[in-house]
Amino acid sequence: AQRVTQPEKLLSVFKGAPVELKCNYSYSGSPELFWYVQYSRQRLQLLLRHISRESIKGFTADLNKGETSFHLKKPFAQEEDSAMYYCALNYRGSTLGRLYFGRGTQLTVWP
Amino acid sequence: DTGVSQNPRHKITKRGQNVTFRCDPISEHNRLYWYRQTLGQGPEFLTYFQNEAQLEKSRLLSDRFSAERPKGSFSTLEIQRTEQGDSAMYLCASSLYTEAFFGQGTRLTVV
């Protein structure tokens, strides 16, 4: 069975501090990993995906197959980064696009 | 707003009543998904349509739940004989490939 684990339900950092949101997955095949973000009173939206290898809003995430992890990192957190972050997994090569989500991490960035 | 639209945004119903939610996806998207999200959890997959065909259903989708997507456009999710455990946020998403775009959800409260 596929599973996405986000061990931290809540994470607080001060503005300017580095932040890392952890995501581990269990899947024996080749996964496609995503980070979705939900700002207050807004809809869930895609932040980034591992195949793009891009940096969005200063966030990066690297897929580590050895550790089965896809941690989200930002070197200098900003107050506007405060939001709920969900890690999600899809079968690589699947045409279905069904996503398996972790339970989410609520990030709070203090001024 | 040309994104995914869901109606109603909130629904309060008495236990045992039937409810129906509507989702209007992004117009060119052929894939449509329904997810359910309860407090403290990430979204859980319910069902998936490609055009008008319902291709996958989760075991979470009991026989009281039915979803349709006539003509491959909008979709409806009906819950019959609602139970208190059905109280949740029901999310709709649409996609063209594997990036899913979410609606703002319908929050169902069963009293």
Coordinates of C-alpha atoms in Angstrom, one line a residue:
Chain A
A1 CA 0.0 0.0 0.0
Q2 CA 1.1 3.5 -0.7
R3 CA 1.6 5.9 2.2
V4 CA 2.8 9.4 2.7
T5 CA 3.9 10.4 6.1
Q6 CA 4.4 13.9 7.3
P7 CA 5.6 13.5 10.9
E8 CA 5.1 17.1 12.0
K9 CA 1.6 18.4 12.4
L10 CA 2.8 21.8 13.4
L11 CA 6.0 23.7 12.7
S12 CA 7.0 27.1 13.8
V13 CA 10.0 29.2 12.8
F14 CA 11.0 32.8 13.0
K15 CA 11.2 35.0 9.9
G16 CA 14.6 34.5 8.2
A17 CA 15.2 31.1 9.7
P18 CA 15.6 28.0 7.6
V19 CA 12.6 25.7 7.4
E20 CA 12.3 22.0 6.4
L21 CA 9.0 20.2 6.2
K22 CA 9.5 16.5 6.2
C23 CA 7.8 14.0 4.0
N24 CA 8.5 10.3 3.8
Y25 CA 6.7 7.8 1.5
S26 CA 6.4 4.1 1.2
Y27 CA 6.1 2.8 -2.4
S28 CA 8.1 0.2 -4.1
G29 CA 7.9 1.6 -7.6
S30 CA 8.9 5.0 -9.1
P31 CA 6.8 7.7 -7.5
E32 CA 5.9 11.1 -8.6
L33 CA 6.0 13.5 -5.6
F34 CA 4.3 16.8 -5.1
W35 CA 4.0 19.5 -2.5
Y36 CA 0.7 21.2 -2.3
V37 CA 0.0 24.4 -0.2
Q38 CA -3.1 25.8 1.2
Y39 CA -3.0 29.4 2.4
S40 CA -5.6 30.7 4.8
R41 CA -9.1 30.7 3.2
Q42 CA -7.7 29.7 -0.2
R43 CA -7.9 26.5 -2.2
L44 CA -5.3 23.8 -2.3
Q45 CA -2.7 24.6 -5.0
L46 CA 0.4 22.9 -6.4
L47 CA 3.6 24.3 -5.0
L48 CA 6.1 22.1 -6.8
R49 CA 6.8 18.6 -8.1
H50 CA 10.0 16.7 -8.1
I51 CA 10.2 16.0 -11.8
S52 CA 10.3 19.7 -12.5
R53 CA 13.4 20.2 -10.3
E54 CA 12.3 23.8 -9.9
S55 CA 12.3 26.3 -7.0
I56 CA 9.0 28.0 -6.3
K57 CA 8.8 30.9 -3.9
G58 CA 12.3 30.0 -2.7
F59 CA 11.2 26.4 -1.8
T60 CA 13.0 23.3 -3.1
A61 CA 12.5 19.6 -2.6
D62 CA 14.7 16.8 -3.6
L63 CA 13.5 13.2 -4.0
N64 CA 15.8 10.9 -2.1
K65 CA 14.9 7.3 -3.1
G66 CA 17.4 5.8 -0.7
E67 CA 15.7 7.4 2.3
T68 CA 12.3 7.5 0.5
S69 CA 11.9 11.2 1.4
F70 CA 10.9 14.4 -0.3
H71 CA 11.5 17.1 2.2
L72 CA 10.5 20.7 1.4
K73 CA 13.1 23.3 2.3
K74 CA 13.5 27.0 2.3
P75 CA 16.7 28.8 3.5
F76 CA 15.0 31.9 4.7
A77 CA 11.3 31.7 5.8
Q78 CA 9.0 34.6 5.2
E79 CA 5.8 35.4 7.1
E80 CA 3.8 34.9 3.9
D81 CA 4.9 31.2 3.9
S82 CA 2.6 30.5 6.8
A83 CA 0.2 27.9 5.4
M84 CA -0.8 24.3 5.4
Y85 CA 1.6 22.1 3.4
Y86 CA 0.7 18.7 2.0
C87 CA 3.0 16.2 0.5
A88 CA 1.4 14.0 -2.2
L89 CA 2.3 10.9 -4.2
N90 CA 1.3 9.6 -7.6
Y91 CA 2.4 6.5 -9.5
R92 CA 5.1 7.5 -11.9
G93 CA 3.8 6.9 -15.4
S94 CA 0.2 6.6 -14.2
T95 CA -2.2 8.3 -16.4
L96 CA -4.8 8.5 -13.7
G97 CA -3.3 11.2 -11.6
R98 CA -4.8 9.9 -8.3
L99 CA -3.0 11.5 -5.5
Y100 CA -2.2 10.1 -2.1
F101 CA -1.8 12.9 0.5
G102 CA 0.0 13.1 3.8
R103 CA -2.0 14.6 6.7
G104 CA -0.3 18.0 6.3
T105 CA 2.0 20.3 8.2
Q106 CA 0.9 23.6 9.4
L107 CA 3.8 26.1 9.1
T108 CA 3.8 29.3 11.1
V109 CA 6.4 31.9 10.4
W110 CA 6.7 34.4 13.3
P111 CA 7.8 38.0 12.6
Chain B
D1 CA -12.6 32.9 -11.8
T2 CA -11.7 30.3 -14.4
G3 CA -10.7 27.7 -11.9
V4 CA -12.6 24.7 -10.5
S5 CA -15.9 25.8 -9.1
Q6 CA -17.9 23.9 -6.4
N7 CA -21.4 24.5 -5.2
P8 CA -22.6 24.9 -2.6
R9 CA -19.7 26.0 -0.4
H10 CA -21.4 25.0 2.8
K11 CA -24.2 22.5 3.4
I12 CA -25.9 21.6 6.7
T13 CA -28.2 18.7 6.6
K14 CA -30.1 16.5 9.0
R15 CA -29.0 12.9 9.4
G16 CA -30.8 10.7 6.9
Q17 CA -31.3 13.3 4.3
N18 CA -29.8 13.2 0.8
V19 CA -27.4 15.9 -0.4
T20 CA -25.9 16.6 -3.8
F21 CA -22.8 18.6 -4.6
R22 CA -21.8 20.0 -7.9
C23 CA -18.3 20.5 -9.4
D24 CA -17.5 22.5 -12.6
P25 CA -14.0 21.7 -13.7
I26 CA -11.6 23.8 -15.8
S27 CA -13.2 23.6 -19.2
E28 CA -10.4 21.8 -21.2
H29 CA -9.7 19.3 -18.4
N30 CA -10.8 15.8 -19.2
R31 CA -10.0 14.3 -15.8
L32 CA -12.1 15.0 -12.7
Y33 CA -11.6 13.8 -9.1
W34 CA -13.5 13.9 -5.9
Y35 CA -11.7 13.8 -2.6
R36 CA -12.9 14.0 1.0
Q37 CA -11.0 15.7 3.8
T38 CA -11.7 15.4 7.5
L39 CA -10.2 17.5 10.3
G40 CA -6.5 16.9 10.7
Q41 CA -6.2 14.8 7.6
G42 CA -5.1 15.2 4.1
P43 CA -7.5 14.8 1.2
E44 CA -8.6 11.2 0.6
F45 CA -9.4 10.0 -2.9
L46 CA -13.0 9.1 -3.6
T47 CA -13.4 8.7 -7.3
Y48 CA -12.1 9.6 -10.7
F49 CA -13.6 10.4 -14.1
Q50 CA -12.0 10.6 -17.5
N51 CA -14.4 12.4 -19.6
E52 CA -17.8 10.8 -18.7
A53 CA -16.4 7.5 -17.7
Q54 CA -16.0 6.7 -14.0
L55 CA -12.7 4.8 -14.0
E56 CA -11.9 4.3 -10.4
K57 CA -13.7 4.3 -7.1
S58 CA -12.2 4.1 -3.6
R59 CA -13.5 1.7 -1.0
L60 CA -14.4 4.8 0.9
L61 CA -17.2 5.4 -1.6
S62 CA -19.9 3.3 0.0
D63 CA -23.1 2.4 -1.8
R64 CA -24.7 5.6 -0.3
F65 CA -22.4 7.6 -2.5
S66 CA -22.8 8.1 -6.2
A67 CA -21.0 10.3 -8.6
E68 CA -21.8 11.2 -12.2
R69 CA -20.2 13.3 -14.9
P70 CA -22.7 13.5 -17.7
K71 CA -21.3 14.5 -21.0
G72 CA -17.9 14.8 -19.5
S73 CA -18.4 18.3 -18.2
F74 CA -19.6 19.1 -14.7
S75 CA -19.9 16.4 -12.0
T76 CA -22.2 15.7 -9.2
L77 CA -21.6 13.8 -6.0
E78 CA -24.7 12.6 -4.2
I79 CA -24.8 11.2 -0.7
Q80 CA -27.9 9.3 0.3
R81 CA -29.1 8.8 3.9
T82 CA -26.4 11.0 5.3
E83 CA -24.7 10.0 8.5
Q84 CA -22.8 12.1 11.0
G85 CA -19.6 10.5 9.8
D86 CA -20.1 12.0 6.4
S87 CA -19.4 15.4 7.8
A88 CA -16.3 16.6 5.9
M89 CA -14.9 18.9 3.3
Y90 CA -15.6 17.5 -0.2
L91 CA -13.0 18.6 -2.7
C92 CA -13.2 18.4 -6.5
A93 CA -10.1 18.6 -8.7
S94 CA -9.6 18.5 -12.4
S95 CA -6.5 17.9 -14.5
L96 CA -5.2 17.6 -18.0
Y97 CA -2.2 15.6 -17.1
T98 CA -1.0 14.9 -13.6
E99 CA -1.2 18.4 -12.1
A100 CA -4.5 18.6 -10.2
F101 CA -6.3 21.9 -9.8
F102 CA -8.6 22.0 -6.8
G103 CA -11.9 23.7 -6.1
Q104 CA -12.6 25.5 -2.8
G105 CA -14.6 22.6 -1.6
T106 CA -18.0 22.0 -0.1
R107 CA -18.2 21.7 3.6
L108 CA -20.8 19.3 4.7
T109 CA -22.1 19.2 8.3
V110 CA -24.6 16.5 9.2
V111 CA -26.5 17.2 12.4

